[in-house]
Every structure is written in structure tokens, then in C-alpha cells.
PDB file of C-alpha atoms in Angstrom:
ATOM      1  CA  MET A   1       0.000   0.000   0.000  1.00 39.00           C
ATOM      2  CA  ILE A   2       2.843   2.379   0.803  1.00 37.00           C
ATOM      3  CA  ARG A   3       4.551   1.568  -2.481  1.00 39.00           C
ATOM      4  CA  ILE A   4       1.373   2.275  -4.444  1.00 36.00           C
ATOM      5  CA  TYR A   5       0.949   5.571  -2.611  1.00 34.00           C
ATOM      6  CA  SER A   6       4.558   6.537  -3.363  1.00 36.00           C
ATOM      7  CA  ILE A   7       4.093   5.803  -7.044  1.00 37.00           C
ATOM      8  CA  ILE A   8       0.867   7.799  -7.196  1.00 37.00           C
ATOM      9  CA  LEU A   9       2.512  10.659  -5.314  1.00 35.00           C
ATOM     10  CA  LEU A  10       5.494  10.597  -7.659  1.00 37.00           C
ATOM     11  CA  PHE A  11       3.161  10.644 -10.678  1.00 37.00           C
ATOM     12  CA  LEU A  12       1.231  13.583  -9.281  1.00 35.00           C
ATOM     13  CA  PHE A  13       4.455  15.439  -8.520  1.00 40.00           C
ATOM     14  CA  SER A  14       5.761  14.869 -12.063  1.00 46.00           C
ATOM     15  CA  SER A  15       2.489  16.031 -13.603  1.00 44.00           C
ATOM     16  CA  LEU A  16       2.398  19.074 -11.355  1.00 40.00           C
ATOM     17  CA  SER A  17       6.007  19.949 -12.265  1.00 47.00           C
ATOM     18  CA  HIS A  18       5.157  19.778 -15.957  1.00 46.00           C
ATOM     19  CA  PHE A  19       2.055  21.904 -15.414  1.00 44.00           C
ATOM     20  CA  ILE A  20       4.049  24.520 -13.535  1.00 48.00           C
ATOM     21  CA  ALA A  21       6.882  24.570 -16.130  1.00 50.00           C
ATOM     22  CA  ALA A  22       4.579  25.064 -19.106  1.00 55.00           C
ATOM     23  CA  PRO A  23       3.544  28.647 -18.280  1.00 68.00           C
ATOM     24  CA  ALA A  24       7.210  29.612 -17.896  1.00 70.00           C
ATOM     25  CA  GLU A  25       7.927  28.423 -21.443  1.00 74.00           C
ATOM     26  CA  ASP A  26       4.822  30.224 -22.656  1.00 76.00           C
ATOM     27  CA  ILE A  27       6.055  33.418 -21.039  1.00 79.00           C
ATOM     28  CA  LYS A  28       9.455  33.022 -22.683  1.00 82.00           C
ATOM     29  CA  ILE A  29       7.865  32.527 -26.090  1.00 84.00           C
ATOM     30  CA  TYR A  30       5.618  35.523 -25.496  1.00 85.00           C
ATOM     31  CA  GLU A  31       8.610  37.681 -24.557  1.00 87.00           C
ATOM     32  CA  HIS A  32      10.393  36.645 -27.763  1.00 84.00           C
ATOM     33  CA  ILE A  33       7.351  37.513 -29.883  1.00 87.00           C
ATOM     34  CA  LYS A  34       6.904  40.797 -28.027  1.00 88.00           C
ATOM     35  CA  PHE A  35      10.542  41.708 -28.658  1.00 87.00           C
ATOM     36  CA  LEU A  36      10.493  40.750 -32.349  1.00 88.00           C
ATOM     37  CA  ALA A  37       7.205  42.583 -32.976  1.00 90.00           C
ATOM     38  CA  ASP A  38       8.200  45.748 -31.135  1.00 89.00           C
ATOM     39  CA  ASP A  39       8.140  49.013 -33.098  1.00 88.00           C
ATOM     40  CA  ASP A  40      11.742  49.638 -32.054  1.00 88.00           C
ATOM     41  CA  LEU A  41      12.807  46.882 -34.460  1.00 86.00           C
ATOM     42  CA  GLN A  42      11.468  48.931 -37.403  1.00 84.00           C
ATOM     43  CA  GLY A  43       9.719  45.954 -38.957  1.00 88.00           C
ATOM     44  CA  ARG A  44      13.047  44.046 -39.037  1.00 85.00           C
ATOM     45  CA  LEU A  45      13.660  45.244 -42.584  1.00 81.00           C
ATOM     46  CA  PRO A  46      16.924  43.937 -44.089  1.00 81.00           C
ATOM     47  CA  GLY A  47      19.950  46.035 -43.195  1.00 80.00           C
ATOM     48  CA  THR A  48      18.267  48.012 -40.416  1.00 85.00           C
ATOM     49  CA  ALA A  49      19.368  48.123 -36.780  1.00 90.00           C
ATOM     50  CA  GLY A  50      16.123  46.332 -35.914  1.00 89.00           C
ATOM     51  CA  CYS A  51      17.006  43.453 -38.205  1.00 89.00           C
ATOM     52  CA  LYS A  52      20.415  43.108 -36.535  1.00 89.00           C
ATOM     53  CA  LYS A  53      18.842  43.075 -33.058  1.00 90.00           C
ATOM     54  CA  ALA A  54      16.414  40.358 -34.119  1.00 89.00           C
ATOM     55  CA  ALA A  55      19.248  38.288 -35.599  1.00 89.00           C
ATOM     56  CA  ALA A  56      21.265  38.643 -32.392  1.00 89.00           C
ATOM     57  CA  LEU A  57      18.326  37.419 -30.296  1.00 88.00           C
ATOM     58  CA  ILE A  58      17.792  34.375 -32.486  1.00 88.00           C
ATOM     59  CA  ALA A  59      21.510  33.525 -32.607  1.00 89.00           C
ATOM     60  CA  ASP A  60      21.837  33.836 -28.812  1.00 89.00           C
ATOM     61  CA  GLU A  61      18.782  31.635 -28.317  1.00 86.00           C
ATOM     62  CA  PHE A  62      20.136  28.948 -30.650  1.00 87.00           C
ATOM     63  CA  GLU A  63      23.465  29.062 -28.843  1.00 89.00           C
ATOM     64  CA  SER A  64      21.701  28.625 -25.488  1.00 88.00           C
ATOM     65  CA  TYR A  65      20.293  25.336 -26.825  1.00 85.00           C
ATOM     66  CA  GLY A  66      23.835  24.102 -27.397  1.00 89.00           C
ATOM     67  CA  LEU A  67      23.686  24.483 -31.178  1.00 86.00           C
ATOM     68  CA  ASN A  68      26.849  25.254 -33.139  1.00 88.00           C
ATOM     69  CA  LEU A  69      26.438  28.577 -34.919  1.00 86.00           C
ATOM     70  CA  LEU A  70      27.528  28.424 -38.548  1.00 87.00           C
ATOM     71  CA  GLY A  71      28.672  31.248 -40.787  1.00 85.00           C
ATOM     72  CA  ASP A  72      29.845  34.439 -39.100  1.00 86.00           C
ATOM     73  CA  ASN A  73      28.752  33.728 -35.529  1.00 84.00           C
ATOM     74  CA  GLY A  74      25.377  32.535 -36.760  1.00 83.00           C
ATOM     75  CA  ARG A  75      25.007  35.142 -39.489  1.00 84.00           C
ATOM     76  CA  GLN A  76      24.973  34.641 -43.240  1.00 84.00           C
ATOM     77  CA  TYR A  77      25.259  37.811 -45.297  1.00 83.00           C
ATOM     78  CA  PHE A  78      23.848  38.349 -48.779  1.00 79.00           C
ATOM     79  CA  ASN A  79      22.697  41.209 -50.963  1.00 82.00           C
ATOM     80  CA  VAL A  80      18.998  42.017 -51.125  1.00 78.00           C
ATOM     81  CA  ILE A  81      17.112  44.752 -52.975  1.00 75.00           C
ATOM     82  CA  THR A  82      14.999  46.725 -50.537  1.00 75.00           C
ATOM     83  CA  GLY A  83      13.830  49.490 -52.845  1.00 78.00           C
ATOM     84  CA  VAL A  84      14.395  51.452 -56.025  1.00 84.00           C
ATOM     85  CA  GLU A  85      14.909  55.103 -56.780  1.00 86.00           C
ATOM     86  CA  LEU A  86      15.228  57.262 -59.873  1.00 89.00           C
ATOM     87  CA  GLY A  87      18.670  57.520 -61.391  1.00 86.00           C
ATOM     88  CA  ASP A  88      20.175  60.644 -62.861  1.00 87.00           C
ATOM     89  CA  GLY A  89      19.617  61.716 -66.441  1.00 89.00           C
ATOM     90  CA  ASN A  90      16.032  60.555 -67.013  1.00 92.00           C
ATOM     91  CA  TYR A  91      14.390  62.473 -69.846  1.00 91.00           C
ATOM     92  CA  MET A  92      11.516  62.040 -72.280  1.00 94.00           C
ATOM     93  CA  LYS A  93      10.456  64.357 -75.086  1.00 92.00           C
ATOM     94  CA  SER A  94       8.083  64.391 -78.027  1.00 92.00           C
ATOM     95  CA  GLY A  95       8.681  67.103 -80.585  1.00 89.00           C
ATOM     96  CA  ARG A  96       8.987  70.308 -78.591  1.00 90.00           C
ATOM     97  CA  ILE A  97       7.347  68.843 -75.494  1.00 93.00           C
ATOM     98  CA  ASN A  98       9.685  67.946 -72.641  1.00 95.00           C
ATOM     99  CA  PHE A  99       7.939  65.708 -70.142  1.00 96.00           C
ATOM    100  CA  LYS A 100       8.843  65.943 -66.457  1.00 96.00           C
ATOM    101  CA  VAL A 101       9.898  62.768 -64.697  1.00 96.00           C
ATOM    102  CA  GLY A 102       7.791  62.078 -61.622  1.00 94.00           C
ATOM    103  CA  GLU A 103       5.069  64.432 -62.858  1.00 95.00           C
ATOM    104  CA  ASP A 104       4.280  63.424 -66.429  1.00 97.00           C
ATOM    105  CA  TYR A 105       5.945  60.026 -66.553  1.00 97.00           C
ATOM    106  CA  ILE A 106       7.885  57.515 -64.492  1.00 96.00           C
ATOM    107  CA  PRO A 107      10.149  54.677 -65.704  1.00 95.00           C
ATOM    108  CA  TYR A 108       9.401  51.199 -64.440  1.00 94.00           C
ATOM    109  CA  SER A 109      11.987  49.679 -62.125  1.00 93.00           C
ATOM    110  CA  TYR A 110      12.695  46.935 -64.660  1.00 93.00           C
ATOM    111  CA  SER A 111      13.119  49.358 -67.572  1.00 94.00           C
ATOM    112  CA  GLU A 112      16.365  48.971 -69.451  1.00 93.00           C
ATOM    113  CA  ASN A 113      18.886  51.784 -69.128  1.00 91.00           C
ATOM    114  CA  ALA A 114      18.733  52.838 -72.755  1.00 89.00           C
ATOM    115  CA  GLU A 115      18.188  55.797 -75.050  1.00 89.00           C
ATOM    116  CA  PHE A 116      15.959  55.407 -78.075  1.00 90.00           C
ATOM    117  CA  SER A 117      14.320  57.802 -80.507  1.00 93.00           C
ATOM    118  CA  GLY A 118      11.768  56.619 -83.056  1.00 93.00           C
ATOM    119  CA  ASP A 119       8.223  56.592 -84.372  1.00 96.00           C
ATOM    120  CA  LEU A 120       5.270  55.828 -82.111  1.00 96.00           C
ATOM    121  CA  VAL A 121       2.448  53.341 -82.772  1.00 97.00           C
ATOM    122  CA  PHE A 122      -0.645  52.616 -80.682  1.00 97.00           C
ATOM    123  CA  VAL A 123      -1.605  48.986 -79.993  1.00 98.00           C
ATOM    124  CA  GLY A 124      -4.638  49.241 -77.715  1.00 97.00           C
ATOM    125  CA  TYR A 125      -4.165  47.031 -74.669  1.00 97.00           C
ATOM    126  CA  GLY A 126      -1.114  45.325 -76.163  1.00 97.00           C
ATOM    127  CA  LEU A 127      -2.611  41.850 -75.844  1.00 97.00           C
ATOM    128  CA  LYS A 128      -1.800  38.892 -78.024  1.00 96.00           C
ATOM    129  CA  VAL A 129      -3.808  35.816 -77.048  1.00 96.00           C
ATOM    130  CA  ASP A 130      -4.401  32.745 -79.179  1.00 95.00           C
ATOM    131  CA  GLU A 131      -6.289  30.133 -77.194  1.00 92.00           C
ATOM    132  CA  ASP A 132      -9.130  27.849 -78.230  1.00 90.00           C
ATOM    133  CA  SER A 133     -11.705  29.838 -76.281  1.00 90.00           C
ATOM    134  CA  LEU A 134     -10.058  33.264 -76.465  1.00 94.00           C
ATOM    135  CA  LYS A 135      -8.403  35.077 -79.329  1.00 95.00           C
ATOM    136  CA  TRP A 136      -7.239  38.687 -79.258  1.00 96.00           C
ATOM    137  CA  ASN A 137      -4.441  40.382 -81.166  1.00 97.00           C
ATOM    138  CA  SER A 138      -3.842  44.071 -80.532  1.00 97.00           C
ATOM    139  CA  PHE A 139      -0.875  43.944 -82.929  1.00 98.00           C
ATOM    140  CA  SER A 140      -2.820  42.707 -85.941  1.00 96.00           C
ATOM    141  CA  GLY A 141      -1.953  44.839 -88.968  1.00 96.00           C
ATOM    142  CA  VAL A 142       0.431  47.018 -86.939  1.00 97.00           C
ATOM    143  CA  ASN A 143       4.162  47.061 -87.576  1.00 97.00           C
ATOM    144  CA  VAL A 144       5.938  47.788 -84.272  1.00 98.00           C
ATOM    145  CA  SER A 145       9.436  46.830 -85.360  1.00 97.00           C
ATOM    146  CA  GLY A 146      11.985  49.490 -84.447  1.00 97.00           C
ATOM    147  CA  LYS A 147       9.340  51.771 -82.901  1.00 97.00           C
ATOM    148  CA  TRP A 148       7.970  53.024 -79.617  1.00 97.00           C
ATOM    149  CA  VAL A 149       4.775  51.199 -78.685  1.00 98.00           C
ATOM    150  CA  LEU A 150       1.997  52.990 -76.814  1.00 98.00           C
ATOM    151  CA  MET A 151      -0.376  50.645 -74.991  1.00 98.00           C
ATOM    152  CA  LEU A 152      -3.149  50.902 -72.420  1.00 97.00           C
ATOM    153  CA  TYR A 153      -2.739  49.536 -68.903  1.00 95.00           C
ATOM    154  CA  GLY A 154      -4.776  46.458 -68.033  1.00 92.00           C
ATOM    155  CA  ASP A 155      -7.278  44.871 -70.406  1.00 94.00           C
ATOM    156  CA  PRO A 156     -10.847  45.288 -71.749  1.00 91.00           C
ATOM    157  CA  ASP A 157     -12.222  43.389 -68.720  1.00 90.00           C
ATOM    158  CA  TYR A 158     -10.239  45.363 -66.140  1.00 80.00           C
ATOM    159  CA  SER A 159     -13.375  46.137 -64.098  1.00 75.00           C
ATOM    160  CA  LYS A 160     -13.792  42.362 -63.659  1.00 80.00           C
ATOM    161  CA  ARG A 161     -10.191  41.812 -62.521  1.00 76.00           C
ATOM    162  CA  GLY A 162      -9.903  38.511 -60.775  1.00 78.00           C
ATOM    163  CA  MET A 163     -12.706  37.130 -62.952  1.00 85.00           C
ATOM    164  CA  GLY A 164     -11.870  38.607 -66.363  1.00 88.00           C
ATOM    165  CA  ARG A 165     -11.049  36.778 -69.573  1.00 93.00           C
ATOM    166  CA  PHE A 166      -7.545  38.244 -69.766  1.00 93.00           C
ATOM    167  CA  ASP A 167      -6.379  37.763 -66.176  1.00 92.00           C
ATOM    168  CA  ASN A 168      -3.653  35.352 -67.289  1.00 92.00           C
ATOM    169  CA  TYR A 169      -2.323  37.651 -70.012  1.00 92.00           C
ATOM    170  CA  ASN A 170      -2.624  41.253 -68.809  1.00 93.00           C
ATOM    171  CA  THR A 171       0.466  41.920 -66.685  1.00 94.00           C
ATOM    172  CA  ASN A 172       2.737  44.708 -67.858  1.00 95.00           C
ATOM    173  CA  ARG A 173       5.696  42.363 -68.143  1.00 95.00           C
ATOM    174  CA  GLN A 174       3.782  39.920 -70.354  1.00 96.00           C
ATOM    175  CA  LYS A 175       2.606  42.654 -72.703  1.00 97.00           C
ATOM    176  CA  ILE A 176       6.029  44.297 -72.817  1.00 97.00           C
ATOM    177  CA  LEU A 177       7.638  40.960 -73.693  1.00 97.00           C
ATOM    178  CA  THR A 178       5.124  40.474 -76.509  1.00 97.00           C
ATOM    179  CA  ALA A 179       5.951  43.918 -77.925  1.00 98.00           C
ATOM    180  CA  LYS A 180       9.668  43.206 -77.615  1.00 97.00           C
ATOM    181  CA  ASP A 181       9.339  39.866 -79.412  1.00 97.00           C
ATOM    182  CA  LEU A 182       7.628  41.714 -82.262  1.00 98.00           C
ATOM    183  CA  GLY A 183      10.580  44.099 -82.572  1.00 98.00           C
ATOM    184  CA  ALA A 184       9.506  47.104 -80.497  1.00 98.00           C
ATOM    185  CA  LYS A 185      12.367  49.210 -79.124  1.00 97.00           C
ATOM    186  CA  GLY A 186      10.465  50.929 -76.330  1.00 97.00           C
ATOM    187  CA  VAL A 187       7.100  50.743 -74.552  1.00 98.00           C
ATOM    188  CA  ILE A 188       4.919  53.514 -73.122  1.00 98.00           C
ATOM    189  CA  ILE A 189       2.030  52.461 -70.883  1.00 97.00           C
ATOM    190  CA  VAL A 190      -0.900  54.795 -70.291  1.00 97.00           C
ATOM    191  CA  LYS A 191      -3.808  54.240 -67.913  1.00 94.00           C
ATOM    192  CA  GLY A 192      -7.164  54.752 -69.591  1.00 92.00           C
ATOM    193  CA  SER A 193     -10.095  56.406 -67.820  1.00 89.00           C
ATOM    194  CA  LYS A 194     -11.565  52.981 -66.958  1.00 84.00           C
ATOM    195  CA  THR A 195      -8.498  51.963 -64.972  1.00 85.00           C
ATOM    196  CA  SER A 196      -7.452  55.298 -63.453  1.00 84.00           C
ATOM    197  CA  LYS A 197      -9.977  58.081 -63.001  1.00 86.00           C
ATOM    198  CA  GLU A 198      -7.329  60.174 -61.224  1.00 89.00           C
ATOM    199  CA  ASP A 199      -4.802  59.621 -64.037  1.00 93.00           C
ATOM    200  CA  ALA A 200      -2.119  58.773 -61.469  1.00 92.00           C
ATOM    201  CA  LEU A 201       1.340  57.430 -62.216  1.00 94.00           C
ATOM    202  CA  GLU A 202       2.262  54.032 -60.843  1.00 92.00           C
ATOM    203  CA  PRO A 203       4.596  54.233 -57.843  1.00 91.00           C
ATOM    204  CA  LEU A 204       8.210  53.362 -58.520  1.00 90.00           C
ATOM    205  CA  ARG A 205       8.652  49.992 -56.853  1.00 88.00           C
ATOM    206  CA  TYR A 206      10.640  46.775 -57.083  1.00 85.00           C
ATOM    207  CA  ASP A 207       8.454  43.938 -58.378  1.00 81.00           C
ATOM    208  CA  ARG A 208      10.694  41.205 -56.907  1.00 79.00           C
ATOM    209  CA  ILE A 209      11.827  39.958 -60.312  1.00 81.00           C
ATOM    210  CA  ASN A 210      15.483  40.597 -61.090  1.00 81.00           C
ATOM    211  CA  THR A 211      15.275  40.435 -64.881  1.00 87.00           C
ATOM    212  CA  ARG A 212      14.998  43.671 -66.844  1.00 88.00           C
ATOM    213  CA  SER A 213      12.596  44.247 -69.698  1.00 93.00           C
ATOM    214  CA  GLY A 214      15.369  44.539 -72.289  1.00 94.00           C
ATOM    215  CA  LEU A 215      14.028  47.872 -73.580  1.00 96.00           C
ATOM    216  CA  PRO A 216      13.035  51.240 -72.083  1.00 96.00           C
ATOM    217  CA  VAL A 217       9.570  51.167 -70.495  1.00 97.00           C
ATOM    218  CA  VAL A 218       7.736  54.123 -68.966  1.00 97.00           C
ATOM    219  CA  ASN A 219       4.344  54.908 -67.473  1.00 97.00           C
ATOM    220  CA  LEU A 220       3.001  58.126 -69.011  1.00 97.00           C
ATOM    221  CA  LYS A 221       0.055  60.113 -67.673  1.00 96.00           C
ATOM    222  CA  ARG A 222      -3.002  60.180 -69.894  1.00 95.00           C
ATOM    223  CA  ALA A 223      -3.039  63.968 -69.941  1.00 94.00           C
ATOM    224  CA  ALA A 224       0.606  64.038 -71.053  1.00 95.00           C
ATOM    225  CA  ALA A 225      -0.042  61.472 -73.781  1.00 93.00           C
ATOM    226  CA  MET A 226      -2.832  63.664 -75.182  1.00 89.00           C
ATOM    227  CA  ALA A 227      -0.713  66.828 -75.120  1.00 80.00           C
TER     228      ALA A 227
END
């Protein structure tokens, strides 16, 4: 009877110890999350002081578990693009009109660094689709070889985006590549009234694809295009 009681008591003590230890681990996890999510870490964006603090916490924690830290004391360094900005020397002109960068037009981040002067042709939405259930060719009867191509942003079903016929074919990169394959030397994209009532330029941003377009590409305001 005493032995049975001792075993039961030992079992209860072990269970109680586990129950008491669990909240302590929860608190530790909570403190880690609180630290990593704190505004002082600036979102832990790459290269910031907040990112370095977060890395130090994680490395110290791994080391406390007895893990061997690889790399440079648990750190592995690599280059990452965190943003884009306009370079010097951007210009765009048509006849006597000199357009202002950032006001009338903006180059896309994947635009090629190039200078090109030539004729301009309009190709509607710049779509070229040849599927069994969908056929559309904005380039039909238009020679774009060696020319600037002016195309509209989006597609004819833009108001139905997410459920439109052209959702798989209407990205800027896809349409630019089509124009390039047909010999175009530059692409100008304008937002029609259906896609941009405010006639706003697209923000200059990195689209997380490292490849360039292979030709100059700019977003031009509708008002500037009609000047």
C-alpha cells in the first residue's frame, strides 16, 4: 500500500512539475514575440538596426540550446534589394514637349537603361492571345518593329479583374515581352479612364523579379499622352 501511494505521489508530482513549467515556457515565447514585434525593431527590414537586433536574439537563443552557430557567428550575409529610386539623367520628349519625370511620366523599375528615338504606334491594350476559347491580337496589322509602342494599362475586362477573360495575359511584363518579341524598341504604358480616373502614375517599386525588360519602359500620364 505504501509503495502504491509513493508511485501515485510521484506521478502527481511529475504532472504538477510539468504543469508549472509550461507557463514559464509560454512566457518566454511571449517575450520573444513581443521583442520581435516591437516598433523599435522597425519591422526588421533587411539592413536596419532592428534586423540586426532580431538576428542577435535568435543567434543567442540557438546558442543557449547548445547548437553550433555556422557562418559568421550565426550570421549569413547576402545582398537584397529593398527598394528602387530614380537615377540621374532621365528624360523624355516628343517634338517640342519635354515631359517631367515624376510628374508626367515615371520609368518602371525593370526598364532597361537605354536611349531610343523613333516613331510611335498605338496597340490598344497590347494583348496577343491565341487560345481555343479566347483570341485577341492588338498587334494585328500594326508594324511595331523598331518603334515606340503605346499601350493601355490592363485589359478590356479590367473592371472584372480577378474574374476577367484576360487575367492570365494582362500583366505589364507579359505585354512588354510580346511587344519586344515583335521588334519594339520601347514601350509607353498609359492608364485609360476605366483603370485610373485620377490619371495617377504608378509608384516606382521593385516587383521582386530581377530580370529587366530589355528595352526602355515608362508609365506616361493620360493627360501628357494627349498633349
